[in-house]
mmCIF file of C-alpha atoms in Angstrom:
data_model
loop_
_atom_site.group_PDB
_atom_site.id
_atom_site.type_symbol
_atom_site.label_atom_id
_atom_site.label_comp_id
_atom_site.label_asym_id
_atom_site.label_seq_id
_atom_site.Cartn_x
_atom_site.Cartn_y
_atom_site.Cartn_z
ATOM 1 C CA UNK A 1 -14.406 -16.677 -9.847
ATOM 2 C CA UNK A 2 -11.583 -16.205 -11.902
ATOM 3 C CA UNK A 3 -8.450 -14.460 -10.681
ATOM 4 C CA UNK A 4 -8.855 -11.873 -13.474
ATOM 5 C CA UNK A 5 -12.255 -10.809 -12.303
ATOM 6 C CA UNK A 6 -11.319 -10.741 -8.738
ATOM 7 C CA UNK A 7 -8.397 -8.524 -9.221
ATOM 8 C CA UNK A 8 -10.493 -5.961 -11.390
ATOM 9 C CA UNK A 9 -12.918 -6.305 -8.435
ATOM 10 C CA UNK A 10 -10.287 -5.409 -6.134
ATOM 11 C CA UNK A 11 -9.348 -2.492 -8.299
ATOM 12 C CA UNK A 12 -12.624 -0.862 -8.783
ATOM 13 C CA UNK A 13 -13.584 -1.053 -4.799
ATOM 14 C CA UNK A 14 -10.301 -0.528 -3.200
ATOM 15 C CA UNK A 15 -9.900 3.014 -1.917
ATOM 16 C CA UNK A 16 -6.160 2.889 -2.015
ATOM 17 C CA UNK A 17 -6.291 2.310 -5.869
ATOM 18 C CA UNK A 18 -9.254 4.967 -6.463
ATOM 19 C CA UNK A 19 -12.781 4.922 -4.894
ATOM 20 C CA UNK A 20 -15.459 3.067 -6.338
ATOM 21 C CA UNK A 21 -17.472 4.760 -9.253
ATOM 22 C CA UNK A 22 -20.646 4.154 -7.042
ATOM 23 C CA UNK A 23 -19.283 6.574 -4.567
ATOM 24 C CA UNK A 24 -19.310 9.577 -6.899
ATOM 25 C CA UNK A 25 -21.607 10.278 -9.882
ATOM 26 C CA UNK A 26 -20.141 8.611 -13.041
ATOM 27 C CA UNK A 27 -18.811 11.443 -15.328
ATOM 28 C CA UNK A 28 -18.898 11.439 -18.948
ATOM 29 C CA UNK A 29 -15.679 11.596 -21.028
ATOM 30 C CA UNK A 30 -16.115 15.096 -21.513
ATOM 31 C CA UNK A 31 -16.778 15.910 -18.159
ATOM 32 C CA UNK A 32 -13.622 13.985 -16.921
ATOM 33 C CA UNK A 33 -11.411 15.525 -19.210
ATOM 34 C CA UNK A 34 -12.899 18.998 -18.225
ATOM 35 C CA UNK A 35 -12.322 17.993 -14.530
ATOM 36 C CA UNK A 36 -8.792 16.858 -15.261
ATOM 37 C CA UNK A 37 -7.829 20.269 -16.937
ATOM 38 C CA UNK A 38 -9.200 22.260 -13.981
ATOM 39 C CA UNK A 39 -6.062 21.033 -12.100
ATOM 40 C CA UNK A 40 -3.602 20.863 -14.836
ATOM 41 C CA UNK A 41 -0.820 22.843 -15.662
ATOM 42 C CA UNK A 42 -0.886 24.438 -19.246
ATOM 43 C CA UNK A 43 2.324 22.432 -19.823
ATOM 44 C CA UNK A 44 0.199 19.370 -19.755
ATOM 45 C CA UNK A 45 -2.725 19.997 -21.975
ATOM 46 C CA UNK A 46 -3.992 16.478 -22.039
ATOM 47 C CA UNK A 47 -2.974 14.285 -19.173
ATOM 48 C CA UNK A 48 -4.610 11.223 -20.635
ATOM 49 C CA UNK A 49 -1.836 11.641 -23.409
ATOM 50 C CA UNK A 50 0.636 10.457 -20.761
ATOM 51 C CA UNK A 51 -1.345 7.238 -20.046
ATOM 52 C CA UNK A 52 0.151 3.933 -21.359
ATOM 53 C CA UNK A 53 -2.156 2.749 -24.238
ATOM 54 C CA UNK A 54 -3.049 -0.680 -22.673
ATOM 55 C CA UNK A 55 -4.284 1.324 -19.554
ATOM 56 C CA UNK A 56 -6.142 3.908 -21.106
ATOM 57 C CA UNK A 57 -9.547 2.303 -21.785
ATOM 58 C CA UNK A 58 -10.077 1.014 -18.290
ATOM 59 C CA UNK A 59 -8.888 4.576 -16.866
ATOM 60 C CA UNK A 60 -11.754 6.295 -18.837
ATOM 61 C CA UNK A 61 -14.240 4.418 -16.924
ATOM 62 C CA UNK A 62 -13.362 6.386 -14.023
ATOM 63 C CA UNK A 63 -14.259 10.102 -13.393
ATOM 64 C CA UNK A 64 -10.895 12.062 -13.591
ATOM 65 C CA UNK A 65 -10.991 13.175 -10.212
ATOM 66 C CA UNK A 66 -13.153 12.726 -7.078
ATOM 67 C CA UNK A 67 -13.698 14.426 -3.705
ATOM 68 C CA UNK A 68 -12.630 12.414 -0.638
ATOM 69 C CA UNK A 69 -14.523 13.303 2.358
ATOM 70 C CA UNK A 70 -15.940 11.966 5.250
ATOM 71 C CA UNK A 71 -19.175 10.850 3.524
ATOM 72 C CA UNK A 72 -17.277 9.033 0.810
ATOM 73 C CA UNK A 73 -15.259 7.154 3.374
ATOM 74 C CA UNK A 74 -18.383 6.180 5.300
ATOM 75 C CA UNK A 75 -20.034 4.849 2.105
ATOM 76 C CA UNK A 76 -17.007 2.804 1.149
ATOM 77 C CA UNK A 77 -16.856 1.202 4.593
ATOM 78 C CA UNK A 78 -20.300 -0.020 3.984
ATOM 79 C CA UNK A 79 -19.464 -1.956 0.866
ATOM 80 C CA UNK A 80 -19.265 -5.745 1.252
ATOM 81 C CA UNK A 81 -15.649 -7.357 0.778
ATOM 82 C CA UNK A 82 -14.628 -9.529 -1.937
ATOM 83 C CA UNK A 83 -14.602 -13.269 -0.517
ATOM 84 C CA UNK A 84 -11.373 -15.169 -0.614
ATOM 85 C CA UNK A 85 -10.427 -17.418 -3.776
ATOM 86 C CA UNK A 86 -11.934 -20.796 -3.256
ATOM 87 C CA UNK A 87 -9.753 -23.924 -2.248
ATOM 88 C CA UNK A 88 -7.217 -25.377 -3.208
ATOM 89 C CA UNK A 89 -5.965 -21.815 -2.764
ATOM 90 C CA UNK A 90 -4.614 -21.466 0.757
ATOM 91 C CA UNK A 91 -7.495 -19.892 2.896
ATOM 92 C CA UNK A 92 -7.041 -16.883 5.165
ATOM 93 C CA UNK A 93 -7.403 -17.747 8.919
ATOM 94 C CA UNK A 94 -8.357 -15.007 11.244
ATOM 95 C CA UNK A 95 -6.465 -14.464 14.539
ATOM 96 C CA UNK A 96 -6.815 -11.806 17.122
ATOM 97 C CA UNK A 97 -3.362 -11.136 19.355
ATOM 98 C CA UNK A 98 -2.872 -8.527 22.012
ATOM 99 C CA UNK A 99 -2.690 -5.032 21.009
ATOM 100 C CA UNK A 100 -0.713 -2.164 22.325
ATOM 101 C CA UNK A 101 -0.828 -1.337 25.735
ATOM 102 C CA UNK A 102 -4.433 0.188 26.440
ATOM 103 C CA UNK A 103 -5.674 -0.646 23.113
ATOM 104 C CA UNK A 104 -8.024 -2.968 21.658
ATOM 105 C CA UNK A 105 -6.984 -6.475 20.349
ATOM 106 C CA UNK A 106 -5.228 -6.543 16.701
ATOM 107 C CA UNK A 107 -7.130 -8.717 13.916
ATOM 108 C CA UNK A 108 -4.750 -10.466 11.830
ATOM 109 C CA UNK A 109 -5.403 -12.428 8.618
ATOM 110 C CA UNK A 110 -2.917 -15.566 8.205
ATOM 111 C CA UNK A 111 -2.415 -17.051 4.875
ATOM 112 C CA UNK A 112 -0.331 -20.348 4.834
ATOM 113 C CA UNK A 113 0.627 -22.089 1.584
ATOM 114 C CA UNK A 114 2.335 -25.173 3.219
ATOM 115 C CA UNK A 115 0.940 -25.783 6.764
ATOM 116 C CA UNK A 116 3.399 -28.761 7.019
ATOM 117 C CA UNK A 117 6.503 -27.059 5.974
ATOM 118 C CA UNK A 118 8.877 -25.487 8.636
ATOM 119 C CA UNK A 119 11.369 -22.699 8.280
ATOM 120 C CA UNK A 120 9.089 -20.769 5.852
ATOM 121 C CA UNK A 121 9.429 -16.932 5.195
ATOM 122 C CA UNK A 122 6.710 -14.660 6.232
ATOM 123 C CA UNK A 123 5.713 -11.210 4.555
ATOM 124 C CA UNK A 124 3.822 -9.043 7.088
ATOM 125 C CA UNK A 125 1.575 -7.200 5.211
ATOM 126 C CA UNK A 126 -0.478 -3.788 5.635
ATOM 127 C CA UNK A 127 -3.290 -3.063 3.317
ATOM 128 C CA UNK A 128 -3.822 0.217 1.497
ATOM 129 C CA UNK A 129 -6.855 2.218 1.761
ATOM 130 C CA UNK A 130 -6.069 5.875 2.351
ATOM 131 C CA UNK A 131 -5.481 5.356 5.831
ATOM 132 C CA UNK A 132 -9.325 5.370 6.337
ATOM 133 C CA UNK A 133 -10.648 2.391 4.754
ATOM 134 C CA UNK A 134 -10.075 -1.339 4.665
ATOM 135 C CA UNK A 135 -9.463 -2.686 1.238
ATOM 136 C CA UNK A 136 -12.467 -5.166 0.776
ATOM 137 C CA UNK A 137 -10.792 -7.356 -1.955
ATOM 138 C CA UNK A 138 -7.347 -7.642 -0.474
ATOM 139 C CA UNK A 139 -7.944 -11.591 0.427
ATOM 140 C CA UNK A 140 -7.345 -12.631 -3.039
ATOM 141 C CA UNK A 141 -4.116 -10.448 -3.130
ATOM 142 C CA UNK A 142 -2.797 -12.102 0.189
ATOM 143 C CA UNK A 143 -3.656 -15.286 -1.125
ATOM 144 C CA UNK A 144 -1.646 -14.586 -4.513
ATOM 145 C CA UNK A 145 1.552 -13.327 -2.525
ATOM 146 C CA UNK A 146 1.352 -16.410 -0.393
ATOM 147 C CA UNK A 147 1.231 -18.956 -3.402
ATOM 148 C CA UNK A 148 3.469 -17.091 -5.748
ATOM 149 C CA UNK A 149 6.349 -16.149 -3.552
ATOM 150 C CA UNK A 150 5.781 -19.496 -1.164
ATOM 151 C CA UNK A 151 5.645 -17.494 2.248
ATOM 152 C CA UNK A 152 3.435 -17.119 4.995
ATOM 153 C CA UNK A 153 1.467 -14.043 4.627
ATOM 154 C CA UNK A 154 0.165 -12.216 7.958
ATOM 155 C CA UNK A 155 -1.954 -9.225 6.918
ATOM 156 C CA UNK A 156 -2.711 -6.462 9.766
ATOM 157 C CA UNK A 157 -6.390 -5.170 10.221
ATOM 158 C CA UNK A 158 -4.824 -1.996 11.992
ATOM 159 C CA UNK A 159 -7.073 0.635 13.346
ATOM 160 C CA UNK A 160 -8.272 3.327 10.754
ATOM 161 C CA UNK A 161 -8.406 7.167 10.905
ATOM 162 C CA UNK A 162 -9.689 9.339 11.421
ATOM 163 C CA UNK A 163 -11.180 7.630 14.620
ATOM 164 C CA UNK A 164 -7.521 6.417 15.436
ATOM 165 C CA UNK A 165 -4.719 8.903 14.880
ATOM 166 C CA UNK A 166 -1.090 8.551 14.699
ATOM 167 C CA UNK A 167 0.436 6.666 16.131
ATOM 168 C CA UNK A 168 -2.276 4.020 16.432
ATOM 169 C CA UNK A 169 -2.096 2.243 13.596
ATOM 170 C CA UNK A 170 1.683 2.097 13.845
ATOM 171 C CA UNK A 171 1.288 0.501 17.254
ATOM 172 C CA UNK A 172 -1.031 -1.785 15.841
ATOM 173 C CA UNK A 173 1.666 -2.882 13.269
ATOM 174 C CA UNK A 174 4.354 -3.106 15.634
ATOM 175 C CA UNK A 175 2.463 -5.362 17.822
ATOM 176 C CA UNK A 176 1.746 -7.449 15.006
ATOM 177 C CA UNK A 177 5.561 -7.568 14.185
ATOM 178 C CA UNK A 178 6.617 -8.503 17.655
ATOM 179 C CA UNK A 179 3.845 -11.143 17.753
ATOM 180 C CA UNK A 180 5.367 -13.005 14.596
ATOM 181 C CA UNK A 181 8.720 -12.992 15.919
ATOM 182 C CA UNK A 182 7.577 -14.285 19.323
ATOM 183 C CA UNK A 183 5.359 -17.175 17.717
ATOM 184 C CA UNK A 184 7.908 -18.188 14.955
ATOM 185 C CA UNK A 185 7.617 -21.741 16.060
ATOM 186 C CA UNK A 186 3.798 -21.863 16.041
ATOM 187 C CA UNK A 187 3.622 -20.203 12.645
ATOM 188 C CA UNK A 188 6.611 -22.436 11.271
ATOM 189 C CA UNK A 189 8.683 -19.681 10.091
ATOM 190 C CA UNK A 190 12.352 -18.616 9.966
ATOM 191 C CA UNK A 191 12.198 -15.320 12.145
ATOM 192 C CA UNK A 192 15.509 -13.962 10.118
ATOM 193 C CA UNK A 193 13.203 -14.083 6.913
ATOM 194 C CA UNK A 194 10.381 -11.696 8.006
ATOM 195 C CA UNK A 195 9.536 -8.977 5.413
ATOM 196 C CA UNK A 196 7.381 -6.114 5.690
ATOM 197 C CA UNK A 197 5.340 -4.625 2.710
ATOM 198 C CA UNK A 198 2.156 -3.346 1.420
ATOM 199 C CA UNK A 199 0.656 -1.247 -1.381
ATOM 200 C CA UNK A 200 -0.191 2.586 -1.398
ATOM 201 C CA UNK A 201 -1.141 3.719 2.314
ATOM 202 C CA UNK A 202 -0.067 -0.004 3.088
ATOM 203 C CA UNK A 203 3.141 0.867 1.914
ATOM 204 C CA UNK A 204 3.341 3.810 3.953
ATOM 205 C CA UNK A 205 2.591 1.819 7.199
ATOM 206 C CA UNK A 206 5.346 -0.675 6.198
ATOM 207 C CA UNK A 207 8.105 2.148 5.533
ATOM 208 C CA UNK A 208 7.063 3.631 8.810
ATOM 209 C CA UNK A 209 7.118 0.253 10.557
ATOM 210 C CA UNK A 210 10.754 -0.374 9.425
ATOM 211 C CA UNK A 211 11.945 2.739 10.679
ATOM 212 C CA UNK A 212 10.133 2.380 14.061
ATOM 213 C CA UNK A 213 11.537 -1.355 13.994
ATOM 214 C CA UNK A 214 15.137 0.090 13.634
ATOM 215 C CA UNK A 215 14.875 2.836 16.143
ATOM 216 C CA UNK A 216 13.713 0.154 18.949
ATOM 217 C CA UNK A 217 16.291 -2.238 17.968
ATOM 218 C CA UNK A 218 16.855 -3.178 21.652
ATOM 219 C CA UNK A 219 13.567 -5.195 21.473
ATOM 220 C CA UNK A 220 15.540 -7.430 18.759
ATOM 221 C CA UNK A 221 12.695 -7.877 15.881
ATOM 222 C CA UNK A 222 14.775 -7.489 12.814
ATOM 223 C CA UNK A 223 13.323 -7.170 9.131
ATOM 224 C CA UNK A 224 15.052 -8.435 6.177
ATOM 225 C CA UNK A 225 13.247 -6.520 3.639
ATOM 226 C CA UNK A 226 10.689 -3.842 2.938
ATOM 227 C CA UNK A 227 8.444 -4.102 -0.206
ATOM 228 C CA UNK A 228 6.789 -0.741 -0.888
ATOM 229 C CA UNK A 229 4.333 -0.597 -3.746
ATOM 230 C CA UNK A 230 3.596 2.879 -4.772
ATOM 231 C CA UNK A 231 3.641 3.963 -1.153
ATOM 232 C CA UNK A 232 2.603 7.613 0.099
ATOM 233 C CA UNK A 233 5.789 8.816 1.946
ATOM 234 C CA UNK A 234 5.260 12.528 2.114
ATOM 235 C CA UNK A 235 2.420 14.275 3.539
ATOM 236 C CA UNK A 236 3.864 17.548 2.002
ATOM 237 C CA UNK A 237 2.899 16.197 -1.503
ATOM 238 C CA UNK A 238 0.076 18.370 -2.692
ATOM 239 C CA UNK A 239 -0.122 20.536 0.333
ATOM 240 C CA UNK A 240 2.887 22.785 1.219
ATOM 241 C CA UNK A 241 4.554 21.083 -1.923
ATOM 242 C CA UNK A 242 2.731 21.330 -5.144
ATOM 243 C CA UNK A 243 2.552 18.208 -6.981
ATOM 244 C CA UNK A 244 4.601 18.388 -10.388
ATOM 245 C CA UNK A 245 2.145 19.069 -13.385
ATOM 246 C CA UNK A 246 2.348 15.626 -15.069
ATOM 247 C CA UNK A 247 1.423 13.545 -11.987
ATOM 248 C CA UNK A 248 -1.484 13.219 -9.786
ATOM 249 C CA UNK A 249 -4.551 13.584 -12.326
ATOM 250 C CA UNK A 250 -6.146 10.342 -11.860
ATOM 251 C CA UNK A 251 -7.452 8.029 -9.078
ATOM 252 C CA UNK A 252 -5.224 9.554 -6.120
ATOM 253 C CA UNK A 253 -5.213 13.395 -6.685
ATOM 254 C CA UNK A 254 -3.489 16.039 -4.345
ATOM 255 C CA UNK A 255 -6.728 16.897 -2.603
ATOM 256 C CA UNK A 256 -7.412 13.442 -1.686
ATOM 257 C CA UNK A 257 -3.790 13.194 -0.261
ATOM 258 C CA UNK A 258 -4.239 16.075 1.896
ATOM 259 C CA UNK A 259 -7.424 14.884 3.381
ATOM 260 C CA UNK A 260 -6.025 11.348 3.792
ATOM 261 C CA UNK A 261 -2.765 12.518 5.547
ATOM 262 C CA UNK A 262 -4.746 15.051 7.622
ATOM 263 C CA UNK A 263 -6.999 12.380 8.737
ATOM 264 C CA UNK A 264 -4.412 9.969 10.047
ATOM 265 C CA UNK A 265 -2.128 12.885 11.619
ATOM 266 C CA UNK A 266 -4.875 14.903 13.105
ATOM 267 C CA UNK A 267 -3.110 18.100 11.981
ATOM 268 C CA UNK A 268 -3.041 19.532 8.669
ATOM 269 C CA UNK A 269 -0.794 17.808 6.162
ATOM 270 C CA UNK A 270 2.269 19.676 5.397
ATOM 271 C CA UNK A 271 2.046 21.789 8.440
ATOM 272 C CA UNK A 272 4.743 22.504 10.920
ATOM 273 C CA UNK A 273 2.307 20.636 13.326
ATOM 274 C CA UNK A 274 3.019 17.292 11.917
ATOM 275 C CA UNK A 275 5.103 14.927 13.983
ATOM 276 C CA UNK A 276 8.579 14.193 12.045
ATOM 277 C CA UNK A 277 8.343 10.548 13.142
ATOM 278 C CA UNK A 278 5.120 9.867 11.763
ATOM 279 C CA UNK A 279 5.995 10.539 7.973
ATOM 280 C CA UNK A 280 8.722 8.370 6.260
ATOM 281 C CA UNK A 281 10.119 11.454 4.131
ATOM 282 C CA UNK A 282 10.554 13.518 7.021
ATOM 283 C CA UNK A 283 12.582 11.233 9.070
ATOM 284 C CA UNK A 284 16.366 12.634 9.526
ATOM 285 C CA UNK A 285 18.056 9.468 8.927
ATOM 286 C CA UNK A 286 17.316 6.286 6.800
ATOM 287 C CA UNK A 287 20.445 4.758 7.675
ATOM 288 C CA UNK A 288 20.306 1.085 9.137
ATOM 289 C CA UNK A 289 16.874 0.371 7.314
ATOM 290 C CA UNK A 290 16.313 -3.052 5.721
ATOM 291 C CA UNK A 291 16.756 -3.493 1.850
ATOM 292 C CA UNK A 292 13.940 -2.125 -0.242
ATOM 293 C CA UNK A 293 11.735 -2.538 -3.413
ATOM 294 C CA UNK A 294 9.899 0.410 -4.275
ATOM 295 C CA UNK A 295 7.762 0.613 -7.275
ATOM 296 C CA UNK A 296 5.569 3.471 -8.660
ATOM 297 C CA UNK A 297 4.185 4.490 -11.960
ATOM 298 C CA UNK A 298 5.585 7.666 -13.490
ATOM 299 C CA UNK A 299 2.403 9.630 -13.489
ATOM 300 C CA UNK A 300 1.508 8.622 -9.870
ATOM 301 C CA UNK A 301 1.089 11.232 -7.616
ATOM 302 C CA UNK A 302 3.833 9.491 -5.158
ATOM 303 C CA UNK A 303 6.384 9.265 -8.341
ATOM 304 C CA UNK A 304 8.716 12.018 -7.093
ATOM 305 C CA UNK A 305 8.611 11.262 -3.317
ATOM 306 C CA UNK A 306 9.216 7.584 -4.040
ATOM 307 C CA UNK A 307 12.051 8.406 -6.002
ATOM 308 C CA UNK A 308 13.585 10.592 -3.666
ATOM 309 C CA UNK A 309 13.071 8.140 -0.896
ATOM 310 C CA UNK A 310 14.870 5.571 -2.750
ATOM 311 C CA UNK A 311 17.824 8.056 -3.535
ATOM 312 C CA UNK A 312 18.072 8.675 0.357
ATOM 313 C CA UNK A 313 18.312 4.718 1.011
ATOM 314 C CA UNK A 314 20.865 4.532 -1.895
ATOM 315 C CA UNK A 315 23.146 7.422 -0.022
ATOM 316 C CA UNK A 316 22.669 5.588 3.485
ATOM 317 C CA UNK A 317 24.014 2.418 1.688
ATOM 318 C CA UNK A 318 20.705 0.525 1.936
ATOM 319 C CA UNK A 319 20.343 -1.807 -0.728
ATOM 320 C CA UNK A 320 17.536 -0.587 -3.025
ATOM 321 C CA UNK A 321 15.840 -1.399 -6.145
ATOM 322 C CA UNK A 322 13.674 1.361 -7.838
ATOM 323 C CA UNK A 323 10.981 0.686 -10.507
ATOM 324 C CA UNK A 324 9.237 3.835 -12.149
ATOM 325 C CA UNK A 325 6.695 2.585 -14.803
ATOM 326 C CA UNK A 326 6.344 5.002 -17.924
ATOM 327 C CA UNK A 327 2.529 5.971 -18.419
ATOM 328 C CA UNK A 328 1.375 4.391 -15.241
ATOM 329 C CA UNK A 329 -1.004 5.881 -12.587
ATOM 330 C CA UNK A 330 -1.780 4.707 -9.071
ATOM 331 C CA UNK A 331 -2.925 1.446 -8.877
ATOM 332 C CA UNK A 332 -2.627 0.577 -12.471
ATOM 333 C CA UNK A 333 -1.532 -3.077 -11.965
ATOM 334 C CA UNK A 334 -4.716 -3.784 -10.139
ATOM 335 C CA UNK A 335 -7.082 -1.940 -12.656
ATOM 336 C CA UNK A 336 -5.487 -3.496 -15.760
ATOM 337 C CA UNK A 337 -3.673 -6.822 -14.508
ATOM 338 C CA UNK A 338 -3.282 -7.902 -17.960
ATOM 339 C CA UNK A 339 -1.294 -4.877 -19.358
ATOM 340 C CA UNK A 340 2.107 -5.675 -20.336
ATOM 341 C CA UNK A 341 3.292 -3.039 -17.914
ATOM 342 C CA UNK A 342 1.133 -4.498 -15.177
ATOM 343 C CA UNK A 343 2.864 -7.839 -15.684
ATOM 344 C CA UNK A 344 6.077 -6.512 -15.650
ATOM 345 C CA UNK A 345 5.675 -4.807 -12.572
ATOM 346 C CA UNK A 346 4.147 -7.510 -10.607
ATOM 347 C CA UNK A 347 6.944 -9.876 -11.898
ATOM 348 C CA UNK A 348 9.312 -7.355 -10.541
ATOM 349 C CA UNK A 349 8.249 -6.985 -6.973
ATOM 350 C CA UNK A 350 7.456 -10.892 -6.551
ATOM 351 C CA UNK A 351 10.888 -11.669 -7.971
ATOM 352 C CA UNK A 352 12.314 -9.156 -5.462
ATOM 353 C CA UNK A 353 10.661 -10.495 -2.336
ATOM 354 C CA UNK A 354 11.620 -14.017 -3.209
ATOM 355 C CA UNK A 355 15.258 -13.073 -3.739
ATOM 356 C CA UNK A 356 15.257 -11.335 -0.179
ATOM 357 C CA UNK A 357 13.865 -14.234 1.252
ATOM 358 C CA UNK A 358 16.431 -16.549 -0.493
ATOM 359 C CA UNK A 359 19.403 -14.358 0.367
ATOM 360 C CA UNK A 360 18.287 -13.884 3.990
ATOM 361 C CA UNK A 361 18.162 -17.485 4.809
#
């Protein structure tokens, strides 16, 4: 299996980047355009005109929008996962660790690119999937990160919404963070070089974990860096705060965002009932957080909230790099990995991660 085919399969089948076409009836191009216009401001007559030309053919294979529901989540969860890339690519190893008090064990996937090497950096990874699903093809991504960034990757199979509401998944991720710190010698890692990161909902979890670890600093589980790949950071986007006209037309829409956040929180997204600590954008202060890389497409639903979060970090004197990609929608780099904008995007976050590890040693 080639890396290109694996990454494309990852895109088509991972809910964090858009549900598989098999979950909703395939739309003709005319139907897709009509569905898109139904949510479009008159100021954006044709949302497709904003898309980078290299990304457009693949995008038009998808319905312009879909209804995220309990049924589509159920169908998605039944889909088989994509297997890891074969050896000599480093192989994922399944581990089970104690969960939060009173909760089940937490499953981890560990990918070590150099088992005989000591003092390696580590990325604690949280997968995407709209808070409710597990990316079935995320194993090849973990292998890619471990190989290209020469770090141990530990990915957390946190409990999913709506069966587990906030703060269950956060507690699972924090248990994993404490475990990698406590087992640094066993993992042959340098505990001063532990980063957190994820894509889409995984980026949400990574940002929340960085905040939680800061607020519980007495437990001494420092994080050197946060890698936030088009993260969902504000439950109010598409609910109490309408999305700006140019964004959120493709693959991840305002309605999907409302459903996902409400499923995680257990209360309506955007409402006054939302716990402030559950949403990175609602947290009063971002001072003292680890350095960050934030990347997002300019027409991704999360573009504005990601830029605002980066602004807050900069104002709080947190070293921050922000990349906004013209003409790019949610998950563009996975859907069309060979596009020039995708290659530049992936190179940027990998370079940022490697630099963070180098400067933290």
